[in-house]
mmCIF file of C-alpha atoms in Angstrom:
data_model
loop_
_atom_site.group_PDB
_atom_site.id
_atom_site.type_symbol
_atom_site.label_atom_id
_atom_site.label_comp_id
_atom_site.label_asym_id
_atom_site.label_seq_id
_atom_site.Cartn_x
_atom_site.Cartn_y
_atom_site.Cartn_z
ATOM 1 C CA MET A 1 0.049 -0.572 -0.245
ATOM 2 C CA GLU A 2 1.994 3.463 -1.675
ATOM 3 C CA ALA A 3 -0.086 5.729 0.464
ATOM 4 C CA LEU A 4 1.185 3.057 3.543
ATOM 5 C CA LYS A 5 4.862 3.406 2.616
ATOM 6 C CA GLN A 6 5.036 7.206 1.759
ATOM 7 C CA LYS A 7 2.594 7.560 5.749
ATOM 8 C CA ILE A 8 5.573 5.865 7.476
ATOM 9 C CA ARG A 9 8.375 7.298 5.829
ATOM 10 C CA GLU A 10 6.608 11.228 5.815
ATOM 11 C CA GLU A 11 5.707 10.322 10.198
ATOM 12 C CA GLY A 12 8.126 7.293 11.554
ATOM 13 C CA GLN A 13 10.676 8.011 13.384
ATOM 14 C CA VAL A 14 12.556 4.885 13.269
ATOM 15 C CA LEU A 15 14.308 4.737 17.313
ATOM 16 C CA THR A 16 16.529 2.012 17.083
ATOM 17 C CA GLU A 17 17.411 -0.051 14.130
ATOM 18 C CA THR A 18 14.477 -2.851 15.210
ATOM 19 C CA THR A 19 11.726 -0.067 16.646
ATOM 20 C CA LEU A 20 9.722 2.487 14.762
ATOM 21 C CA LYS A 21 8.016 4.671 16.755
ATOM 22 C CA VAL A 22 4.025 5.480 14.363
ATOM 23 C CA ASP A 23 2.249 7.186 17.317
ATOM 24 C CA SER A 24 1.369 10.483 15.214
ATOM 25 C CA PHE A 25 -1.170 8.133 12.571
ATOM 26 C CA LEU A 26 -1.496 4.970 14.227
ATOM 27 C CA ASN A 27 -1.861 3.622 17.931
ATOM 28 C CA HIS A 28 -1.502 7.260 19.608
ATOM 29 C CA GLN A 29 -2.667 9.476 18.168
ATOM 30 C CA VAL A 30 -4.658 8.287 15.237
ATOM 31 C CA ASP A 31 -4.853 9.974 11.544
ATOM 32 C CA VAL A 32 -8.991 8.032 11.156
ATOM 33 C CA SER A 33 -9.845 8.242 7.638
ATOM 34 C CA PHE A 34 -6.070 7.203 6.797
ATOM 35 C CA MET A 35 -7.400 4.197 9.269
ATOM 36 C CA THR A 36 -11.260 3.443 7.266
ATOM 37 C CA GLU A 37 -8.029 3.287 4.089
ATOM 38 C CA ILE A 38 -6.871 0.948 5.878
ATOM 39 C CA GLY A 39 -9.997 -0.699 6.102
ATOM 40 C CA ARG A 40 -10.889 -0.842 3.070
ATOM 41 C CA GLU A 41 -7.492 -2.327 1.323
ATOM 42 C CA PHE A 42 -7.526 -5.064 4.164
ATOM 43 C CA GLN A 43 -11.402 -5.740 2.552
ATOM 44 C CA ARG A 44 -9.733 -5.412 -0.845
ATOM 45 C CA ARG A 45 -7.444 -8.116 -0.444
ATOM 46 C CA PHE A 46 -9.143 -10.280 1.172
ATOM 47 C CA ALA A 47 -12.563 -9.900 -1.653
ATOM 48 C CA ASP A 48 -11.970 -14.427 -1.795
ATOM 49 C CA GLU A 49 -13.129 -15.173 1.157
ATOM 50 C CA ARG A 50 -15.634 -15.329 2.899
ATOM 51 C CA ILE A 51 -15.021 -13.536 6.079
ATOM 52 C CA THR A 52 -17.936 -13.762 9.386
ATOM 53 C CA LYS A 53 -15.559 -11.646 11.310
ATOM 54 C CA VAL A 54 -12.451 -9.583 12.413
ATOM 55 C CA ILE A 55 -10.862 -10.492 16.063
ATOM 56 C CA THR A 56 -8.075 -8.718 17.431
ATOM 57 C CA ILE A 57 -5.699 -8.106 20.175
ATOM 58 C CA GLU A 58 -6.421 -4.923 22.821
ATOM 59 C CA ALA A 59 -5.269 -2.426 22.421
ATOM 60 C CA SER A 60 -3.521 -0.657 19.195
ATOM 61 C CA GLY A 61 -5.427 -3.646 17.385
ATOM 62 C CA ILE A 62 -8.727 -1.971 17.675
ATOM 63 C CA LEU A 63 -8.446 0.205 15.410
ATOM 64 C CA PRO A 64 -7.327 -1.192 12.185
ATOM 65 C CA ALA A 65 -9.045 -4.049 13.052
ATOM 66 C CA MET A 66 -12.485 -2.149 13.283
ATOM 67 C CA ALA A 67 -11.886 -0.079 9.982
ATOM 68 C CA THR A 68 -12.092 -3.672 8.286
ATOM 69 C CA ALA A 69 -14.420 -4.994 10.196
ATOM 70 C CA GLN A 70 -16.276 -1.812 9.262
ATOM 71 C CA ALA A 71 -15.455 -2.344 5.542
ATOM 72 C CA LEU A 72 -16.610 -6.178 4.633
ATOM 73 C CA GLY A 73 -19.397 -5.682 6.988
ATOM 74 C CA VAL A 74 -19.504 -7.660 9.671
ATOM 75 C CA PRO A 75 -18.858 -7.826 13.631
ATOM 76 C CA MET A 76 -15.499 -7.750 15.124
ATOM 77 C CA VAL A 77 -14.602 -9.033 18.133
ATOM 78 C CA PHE A 78 -11.117 -8.001 20.359
ATOM 79 C CA ALA A 79 -9.168 -10.502 22.828
ATOM 80 C CA LYS A 80 -8.792 -8.777 26.427
ATOM 81 C CA LYS A 81 -5.490 -9.083 27.621
ATOM 82 C CA THR A 82 -5.381 -11.090 30.935
ATOM 83 C CA LYS A 83 -4.138 -11.425 33.914
ATOM 84 C CA THR A 84 -3.398 -15.474 34.028
ATOM 85 C CA VAL A 85 -6.711 -17.021 34.214
ATOM 86 C CA THR A 86 -7.459 -20.863 34.331
ATOM 87 C CA GLN A 87 -8.849 -22.021 30.236
ATOM 88 C CA ASN A 88 -12.139 -22.657 31.564
ATOM 89 C CA ASP A 89 -16.126 -23.408 30.184
ATOM 90 C CA GLU A 90 -16.849 -19.584 28.853
ATOM 91 C CA VAL A 91 -13.696 -18.115 27.615
ATOM 92 C CA TYR A 92 -10.339 -19.262 25.732
ATOM 93 C CA VAL A 93 -7.519 -18.525 27.288
ATOM 94 C CA GLN A 94 -3.887 -18.178 24.953
ATOM 95 C CA GLN A 95 -0.162 -17.503 26.946
ATOM 96 C CA VAL A 96 1.257 -14.605 25.053
ATOM 97 C CA LYS A 97 4.416 -13.984 24.679
ATOM 98 C CA SER A 98 6.847 -9.972 23.353
ATOM 99 C CA PHE A 99 9.392 -10.277 22.029
ATOM 100 C CA THR A 100 8.910 -6.537 22.147
ATOM 101 C CA LYS A 101 8.532 -5.743 25.507
ATOM 102 C CA GLY A 102 9.866 -8.795 27.479
ATOM 103 C CA THR A 103 6.437 -10.255 29.077
ATOM 104 C CA VAL A 104 4.384 -12.710 29.233
ATOM 105 C CA TYR A 105 0.616 -12.803 29.215
ATOM 106 C CA ASP A 106 -2.906 -14.121 27.833
ATOM 107 C CA ILE A 107 -4.864 -13.157 26.126
ATOM 108 C CA LYS A 108 -8.393 -14.150 26.584
ATOM 109 C CA VAL A 109 -11.894 -14.538 24.097
ATOM 110 C CA SER A 110 -15.876 -15.150 25.449
ATOM 111 C CA LYS A 111 -16.957 -18.400 24.095
ATOM 112 C CA ASN A 112 -20.002 -17.335 22.726
ATOM 113 C CA PHE A 113 -18.231 -14.518 20.129
ATOM 114 C CA ILE A 114 -15.748 -17.416 18.117
ATOM 115 C CA GLN A 115 -18.093 -20.397 16.616
ATOM 116 C CA PRO A 116 -17.741 -23.559 14.591
ATOM 117 C CA GLU A 117 -19.621 -22.573 11.546
ATOM 118 C CA GLU A 118 -17.360 -18.889 11.414
ATOM 119 C CA HIS A 119 -14.961 -17.545 8.683
ATOM 120 C CA ILE A 120 -11.511 -15.528 10.932
ATOM 121 C CA LEU A 121 -10.413 -12.892 9.638
ATOM 122 C CA ILE A 122 -7.208 -11.836 12.278
ATOM 123 C CA ILE A 123 -6.139 -8.327 12.162
ATOM 124 C CA ASP A 124 -2.584 -6.996 14.168
ATOM 125 C CA ASP A 125 -1.666 -2.925 13.689
ATOM 126 C CA PHE A 126 2.359 -5.268 13.508
ATOM 127 C CA LEU A 127 3.702 -8.144 12.477
ATOM 128 C CA ALA A 128 7.959 -9.263 14.141
ATOM 129 C CA PHE A 129 7.644 -13.272 15.475
ATOM 130 C CA GLY A 130 4.279 -12.777 15.365
ATOM 131 C CA HIS A 131 2.688 -14.670 19.053
ATOM 132 C CA ALA A 132 -0.399 -13.290 18.276
ATOM 133 C CA VAL A 133 -0.959 -14.014 15.928
ATOM 134 C CA LEU A 134 0.151 -17.622 16.452
ATOM 135 C CA GLY A 135 -2.397 -17.072 20.214
ATOM 136 C CA LEU A 136 -5.513 -15.922 18.289
ATOM 137 C CA ALA A 137 -4.880 -19.117 15.579
ATOM 138 C CA ASP A 138 -4.231 -20.990 18.335
ATOM 139 C CA MET A 139 -8.029 -20.043 19.863
ATOM 140 C CA ILE A 140 -9.027 -19.577 16.378
ATOM 141 C CA LYS A 141 -8.724 -23.720 15.809
ATOM 142 C CA LYS A 142 -9.228 -24.916 18.841
ATOM 143 C CA SER A 143 -12.920 -23.223 18.087
ATOM 144 C CA GLY A 144 -13.559 -25.405 14.758
ATOM 145 C CA ALA A 145 -13.688 -22.561 13.184
ATOM 146 C CA HIS A 146 -11.765 -21.777 10.296
ATOM 147 C CA LEU A 147 -9.004 -18.850 10.185
ATOM 148 C CA VAL A 148 -9.220 -17.200 6.498
ATOM 149 C CA GLY A 149 -6.118 -15.777 7.351
ATOM 150 C CA ALA A 150 -4.153 -12.350 9.399
ATOM 151 C CA GLY A 151 -4.773 -8.839 8.290
ATOM 152 C CA ILE A 152 -0.991 -6.797 9.039
ATOM 153 C CA VAL A 153 -0.327 -2.997 8.708
ATOM 154 C CA ILE A 154 3.321 -2.992 9.326
ATOM 155 C CA GLU A 155 5.097 -5.851 8.682
ATOM 156 C CA LYS A 156 8.940 -6.629 10.049
ATOM 157 C CA GLY A 157 10.166 -8.151 7.544
ATOM 158 C CA PHE A 158 14.184 -8.384 9.250
ATOM 159 C CA GLN A 159 11.978 -9.647 12.140
ATOM 160 C CA SER A 160 10.576 -14.354 12.703
ATOM 161 C CA GLY A 161 6.590 -13.336 12.804
ATOM 162 C CA GLY A 162 6.163 -13.054 9.273
ATOM 163 C CA LYS A 163 8.779 -17.166 7.858
ATOM 164 C CA ILE A 164 6.960 -18.421 10.537
ATOM 165 C CA LEU A 165 3.568 -18.122 9.564
ATOM 166 C CA ARG A 166 3.349 -18.157 6.317
ATOM 167 C CA GLU A 167 5.123 -21.694 6.819
ATOM 168 C CA SER A 168 2.223 -22.635 9.098
ATOM 169 C CA GLY A 169 0.026 -22.453 6.246
ATOM 170 C CA ILE A 170 -2.084 -18.989 6.841
ATOM 171 C CA ARG A 171 -1.690 -16.174 4.640
ATOM 172 C CA VAL A 172 -0.821 -13.139 4.929
ATOM 173 C CA GLU A 173 -1.472 -10.005 3.702
ATOM 174 C CA SER A 174 1.086 -7.260 4.640
ATOM 175 C CA LEU A 175 0.188 -3.286 3.904
ATOM 176 C CA ALA A 176 4.049 -1.809 3.945
ATOM 177 C CA ILE A 177 6.701 -4.882 4.731
ATOM 178 C CA ILE A 178 9.640 -3.273 6.215
ATOM 179 C CA GLU A 179 13.486 -4.867 5.187
ATOM 180 C CA LYS A 180 15.892 -2.537 6.759
ATOM 181 C CA MET A 181 16.122 0.485 8.911
ATOM 182 C CA SER A 182 18.324 2.743 10.411
ATOM 183 C CA SER A 183 18.668 6.709 11.038
ATOM 184 C CA THR A 184 18.748 7.230 7.465
ATOM 185 C CA GLY A 185 16.160 5.249 5.888
ATOM 186 C CA ILE A 186 13.915 2.523 5.861
ATOM 187 C CA LEU A 187 13.471 -0.064 2.923
ATOM 188 C CA PHE A 188 10.299 -1.234 2.205
ATOM 189 C CA LYS A 189 10.207 -4.917 0.345
ATOM 190 C CA ASP A 190 9.089 -5.325 -3.567
ATOM 191 C CA MET B 1 -30.914 6.925 21.854
ATOM 192 C CA GLU B 2 -33.537 4.934 21.366
ATOM 193 C CA ALA B 3 -32.083 2.097 19.324
ATOM 194 C CA LEU B 4 -28.959 2.066 22.082
ATOM 195 C CA LYS B 5 -31.552 1.333 25.282
ATOM 196 C CA GLN B 6 -33.896 -1.025 23.048
ATOM 197 C CA LYS B 7 -30.177 -3.772 21.944
ATOM 198 C CA ILE B 8 -29.155 -2.432 26.045
ATOM 199 C CA ARG B 9 -32.941 -4.752 26.503
ATOM 200 C CA GLU B 10 -32.322 -7.070 24.176
ATOM 201 C CA GLU B 11 -28.694 -8.154 24.802
ATOM 202 C CA GLY B 12 -26.850 -6.599 28.061
ATOM 203 C CA GLN B 13 -27.550 -8.550 30.821
ATOM 204 C CA VAL B 14 -27.192 -8.121 34.909
ATOM 205 C CA LEU B 15 -25.507 -8.945 37.063
ATOM 206 C CA THR B 16 -25.363 -6.409 39.714
ATOM 207 C CA GLU B 17 -27.259 -3.827 40.602
ATOM 208 C CA THR B 18 -24.153 -2.002 39.547
ATOM 209 C CA THR B 19 -22.995 -4.323 37.490
ATOM 210 C CA LEU B 20 -23.679 -4.641 33.597
ATOM 211 C CA LYS B 21 -22.416 -6.863 31.393
ATOM 212 C CA VAL B 22 -22.839 -5.576 27.819
ATOM 213 C CA ASP B 23 -19.786 -7.472 25.869
ATOM 214 C CA SER B 24 -22.023 -9.454 23.157
ATOM 215 C CA PHE B 25 -22.109 -5.542 20.964
ATOM 216 C CA LEU B 26 -20.173 -2.760 22.651
ATOM 217 C CA ASN B 27 -15.984 -4.058 24.480
ATOM 218 C CA HIS B 28 -15.981 -7.035 23.741
ATOM 219 C CA GLN B 29 -17.484 -8.113 20.772
ATOM 220 C CA VAL B 30 -17.994 -4.946 18.386
ATOM 221 C CA ASP B 31 -21.838 -4.418 16.395
ATOM 222 C CA VAL B 32 -19.557 -2.102 14.122
ATOM 223 C CA SER B 33 -22.248 -1.247 12.488
ATOM 224 C CA PHE B 34 -24.188 -0.010 15.320
ATOM 225 C CA MET B 35 -21.280 1.308 16.791
ATOM 226 C CA THR B 36 -20.839 3.056 13.825
ATOM 227 C CA GLU B 37 -24.420 4.636 14.335
ATOM 228 C CA ILE B 38 -22.944 5.911 17.808
ATOM 229 C CA GLY B 39 -20.721 7.736 16.295
ATOM 230 C CA ARG B 40 -22.465 10.082 13.924
ATOM 231 C CA GLU B 41 -25.231 10.254 17.836
ATOM 232 C CA PHE B 42 -22.317 12.137 19.159
ATOM 233 C CA GLN B 43 -21.323 14.114 15.671
ATOM 234 C CA ARG B 44 -24.790 14.991 15.942
ATOM 235 C CA ARG B 45 -25.250 15.697 19.295
ATOM 236 C CA PHE B 46 -22.493 18.301 19.638
ATOM 237 C CA ALA B 47 -22.662 19.637 16.060
ATOM 238 C CA ASP B 48 -22.889 23.169 17.455
ATOM 239 C CA GLU B 49 -18.963 22.873 19.013
ATOM 240 C CA ARG B 50 -15.805 23.257 16.764
ATOM 241 C CA ILE B 51 -13.649 19.760 16.823
ATOM 242 C CA THR B 52 -10.126 19.328 16.299
ATOM 243 C CA LYS B 53 -9.851 16.108 17.708
ATOM 244 C CA VAL B 54 -11.273 13.538 19.756
ATOM 245 C CA ILE B 55 -9.854 11.586 22.516
ATOM 246 C CA THR B 56 -10.711 8.634 24.966
ATOM 247 C CA ILE B 57 -8.348 5.782 27.051
ATOM 248 C CA GLU B 58 -7.604 2.817 26.176
ATOM 249 C CA ALA B 59 -8.765 0.204 25.712
ATOM 250 C CA SER B 60 -13.215 -0.153 24.697
ATOM 251 C CA GLY B 61 -13.299 3.495 24.521
ATOM 252 C CA ILE B 62 -11.265 3.205 21.394
ATOM 253 C CA LEU B 63 -14.757 2.082 19.904
ATOM 254 C CA PRO B 64 -16.795 4.737 20.188
ATOM 255 C CA ALA B 65 -14.169 7.429 19.776
ATOM 256 C CA MET B 66 -12.884 6.045 16.837
ATOM 257 C CA ALA B 67 -16.353 5.912 15.210
ATOM 258 C CA THR B 68 -17.547 8.950 16.815
ATOM 259 C CA ALA B 69 -13.709 10.957 14.037
ATOM 260 C CA GLN B 70 -14.651 9.674 11.824
ATOM 261 C CA ALA B 71 -18.401 11.210 11.120
ATOM 262 C CA LEU B 72 -17.185 14.551 12.534
ATOM 263 C CA GLY B 73 -13.353 14.109 9.980
ATOM 264 C CA VAL B 74 -11.184 14.456 12.365
ATOM 265 C CA PRO B 75 -8.070 12.760 14.286
ATOM 266 C CA MET B 76 -8.542 10.822 17.784
ATOM 267 C CA VAL B 77 -6.138 10.008 21.054
ATOM 268 C CA PHE B 78 -5.780 7.619 22.997
ATOM 269 C CA ALA B 79 -4.540 7.973 26.398
ATOM 270 C CA LYS B 80 -2.524 5.015 26.909
ATOM 271 C CA LYS B 81 -2.671 2.669 30.818
ATOM 272 C CA THR B 82 1.187 2.794 31.987
ATOM 273 C CA LYS B 83 2.839 1.907 34.898
ATOM 274 C CA THR B 84 3.153 5.131 37.140
ATOM 275 C CA VAL B 85 5.901 7.138 35.288
ATOM 276 C CA THR B 86 7.247 10.153 36.262
ATOM 277 C CA GLN B 87 5.285 13.170 35.253
ATOM 278 C CA ASN B 88 7.687 14.886 32.345
ATOM 279 C CA ASP B 89 8.594 16.969 29.580
ATOM 280 C CA GLU B 90 7.513 14.563 26.513
ATOM 281 C CA VAL B 91 4.101 13.080 27.543
ATOM 282 C CA TYR B 92 0.924 14.676 30.045
ATOM 283 C CA VAL B 93 0.394 11.543 33.420
ATOM 284 C CA GLN B 94 -2.768 11.492 35.600
ATOM 285 C CA GLN B 95 -3.846 9.289 38.219
ATOM 286 C CA VAL B 96 -6.830 7.302 37.779
ATOM 287 C CA LYS B 97 -9.030 5.313 39.735
ATOM 288 C CA SER B 98 -11.596 1.857 38.993
ATOM 289 C CA PHE B 99 -13.777 1.746 41.634
ATOM 290 C CA THR B 100 -14.873 -0.777 39.328
ATOM 291 C CA LYS B 101 -11.855 -3.007 38.931
ATOM 292 C CA GLY B 102 -10.021 -0.502 42.649
ATOM 293 C CA THR B 103 -7.410 -0.725 41.293
ATOM 294 C CA VAL B 104 -5.784 3.009 40.536
ATOM 295 C CA TYR B 105 -3.342 3.363 36.711
ATOM 296 C CA ASP B 106 -1.720 6.237 34.613
ATOM 297 C CA ILE B 107 -2.487 7.653 32.361
ATOM 298 C CA LYS B 108 -0.073 9.115 29.828
ATOM 299 C CA VAL B 109 -0.639 11.477 26.264
ATOM 300 C CA SER B 110 2.112 12.859 24.639
ATOM 301 C CA LYS B 111 1.854 15.916 24.539
ATOM 302 C CA ASN B 112 2.679 16.882 20.873
ATOM 303 C CA PHE B 113 -0.252 14.987 20.127
ATOM 304 C CA ILE B 114 -2.861 18.255 22.572
ATOM 305 C CA GLN B 115 -1.624 21.211 21.131
ATOM 306 C CA PRO B 116 -2.831 24.024 22.738
ATOM 307 C CA GLU B 117 -5.145 25.518 20.159
ATOM 308 C CA GLU B 118 -6.908 22.394 19.694
ATOM 309 C CA HIS B 119 -10.898 21.727 20.905
ATOM 310 C CA ILE B 120 -11.128 17.771 22.475
ATOM 311 C CA LEU B 121 -14.109 15.506 22.460
ATOM 312 C CA ILE B 122 -13.921 13.349 24.878
ATOM 313 C CA ILE B 123 -15.648 10.466 23.938
ATOM 314 C CA ASP B 124 -16.084 6.467 26.598
ATOM 315 C CA ASP B 125 -17.941 3.598 27.000
ATOM 316 C CA PHE B 126 -18.863 4.080 30.413
ATOM 317 C CA LEU B 127 -19.262 6.361 32.597
ATOM 318 C CA ALA B 128 -19.461 6.150 36.221
ATOM 319 C CA PHE B 129 -17.826 7.684 39.123
ATOM 320 C CA GLY B 130 -15.944 10.191 36.603
ATOM 321 C CA HIS B 131 -13.245 9.287 36.656
ATOM 322 C CA ALA B 132 -11.430 8.904 33.882
ATOM 323 C CA VAL B 133 -12.903 11.182 32.306
ATOM 324 C CA LEU B 134 -11.088 13.750 34.853
ATOM 325 C CA GLY B 135 -8.028 12.857 34.740
ATOM 326 C CA LEU B 136 -8.860 13.230 30.815
ATOM 327 C CA ALA B 137 -10.345 16.274 31.418
ATOM 328 C CA ASP B 138 -7.340 17.976 33.993
ATOM 329 C CA MET B 139 -4.685 16.836 31.117
ATOM 330 C CA ILE B 140 -6.538 18.870 28.982
ATOM 331 C CA LYS B 141 -6.722 21.755 31.044
ATOM 332 C CA LYS B 142 -2.636 21.687 31.240
ATOM 333 C CA SER B 143 -2.317 21.625 27.792
ATOM 334 C CA GLY B 144 -4.703 24.384 27.785
ATOM 335 C CA ALA B 145 -6.429 23.324 24.799
ATOM 336 C CA HIS B 146 -10.440 23.711 24.655
ATOM 337 C CA LEU B 147 -12.322 21.487 26.817
ATOM 338 C CA VAL B 148 -15.717 20.789 24.226
ATOM 339 C CA GLY B 149 -17.343 18.418 26.896
ATOM 340 C CA ALA B 150 -18.059 13.703 26.638
ATOM 341 C CA GLY B 151 -19.714 11.773 25.090
ATOM 342 C CA ILE B 152 -20.621 8.765 27.606
ATOM 343 C CA VAL B 153 -21.991 5.375 25.449
ATOM 344 C CA ILE B 154 -24.117 4.555 28.513
ATOM 345 C CA GLU B 155 -24.054 6.381 32.173
ATOM 346 C CA LYS B 156 -24.955 4.905 35.134
ATOM 347 C CA GLY B 157 -26.801 7.394 36.676
ATOM 348 C CA PHE B 158 -27.405 6.021 39.977
ATOM 349 C CA GLN B 159 -23.322 6.574 40.358
ATOM 350 C CA SER B 160 -22.545 10.365 41.453
ATOM 351 C CA GLY B 161 -19.634 10.617 38.294
ATOM 352 C CA GLY B 162 -22.390 12.296 36.299
ATOM 353 C CA LYS B 163 -23.497 14.888 38.498
ATOM 354 C CA ILE B 164 -20.037 15.638 39.214
ATOM 355 C CA LEU B 165 -18.806 15.755 35.900
ATOM 356 C CA ARG B 166 -21.774 18.481 35.042
ATOM 357 C CA GLU B 167 -21.689 20.321 38.144
ATOM 358 C CA SER B 168 -18.106 21.506 36.879
ATOM 359 C CA GLY B 169 -19.647 22.714 34.109
ATOM 360 C CA ILE B 170 -18.724 19.879 31.637
ATOM 361 C CA ARG B 171 -21.303 19.233 29.113
ATOM 362 C CA VAL B 172 -22.503 14.906 29.192
ATOM 363 C CA GLU B 173 -24.597 14.132 26.819
ATOM 364 C CA SER B 174 -25.228 10.364 27.250
ATOM 365 C CA LEU B 175 -26.480 8.014 24.795
ATOM 366 C CA ALA B 176 -28.288 5.860 27.933
ATOM 367 C CA ILE B 177 -28.897 6.832 31.545
ATOM 368 C CA ILE B 178 -30.078 3.576 33.204
ATOM 369 C CA GLU B 179 -31.372 4.892 36.135
ATOM 370 C CA LYS B 180 -31.396 0.960 37.650
ATOM 371 C CA MET B 181 -31.348 -2.438 36.895
ATOM 372 C CA SER B 182 -31.544 -5.437 37.945
ATOM 373 C CA SER B 183 -32.426 -9.184 37.250
ATOM 374 C CA THR B 184 -36.150 -8.027 36.657
ATOM 375 C CA GLY B 185 -35.289 -5.371 34.574
ATOM 376 C CA ILE B 186 -33.547 -1.732 34.011
ATOM 377 C CA LEU B 187 -34.850 1.383 34.840
ATOM 378 C CA PHE B 188 -33.365 4.952 31.651
ATOM 379 C CA LYS B 189 -33.971 7.945 32.491
ATOM 380 C CA ASP B 190 -36.641 10.244 30.052
#
């Protein structure tokens, strides 16, 4: 998505070779009309799929997930980050490692909101090591629903998540893939 | 907003006399087209104001805030919940008590994203004791920006937040005000 790459070039701040700050439009202040466009782009990319629901993890995933659900005309669900809870009859629980933050947390989704007959699209703002997407994918698998794929706003192509997800058979559509970045510039794939 | 009251009556679960579960459409699974309508309703209610930005607190406030920002055609900002950080040159920090959860947390917003010339609308999903809105209002005051008012999806009219905010001179527009609720039913104001 050319407009996204341009926005990252203009407004993104490369803090380290692995850390990109995009808080002026994506995950703190939000350029809402641009986010609406991101949703429409995911809708176009997954137009060949029958999608019944969009799923993401709070908090910053909610923005692109909502925009995508609006474009598709389907509901969305956001998994809640939580202190450790026990798997029980009412919720799916999955442990997720955040390499970026050096922490481990649980995510939970009420079983009511992932039904076996559903076709579910995962949306997230960033893809680095892929643990958030894998956690959601495991929940969807447990539920018996069909995972359509994962739509990612910014993929850090120099980290392993994209490779792991694609090799595990998950369709991944990333709107911008960063191959390399430094204080002198950002190199995108393609 | 009659459609909201109807939705709360149909899908809301009264867990206790002070706890309402609306996770089928508002704060876990999200009825995105209904959320879009909520945004349009806030836009109508604040149509006499010049609004340059919408602000909320992560996570569930993001949904109505985004829908409202879309309707208004302005950007939004979401305050991040955080472990205690020190007030510094780059961020506004405010302590917020959650009576519902019995916890205290800090919220922070980058100073870049609240400029003195702005006219800011606070949006949140619930109003109970009003501490989240007061925390955001204090940040806006510190920045020198103008607080237009607060748009609330569901106000718990039997708790003190609405009274406190209105008496402090903040314009509060709540789409549904619950006067009383129990397992036998929900009584709305008006």
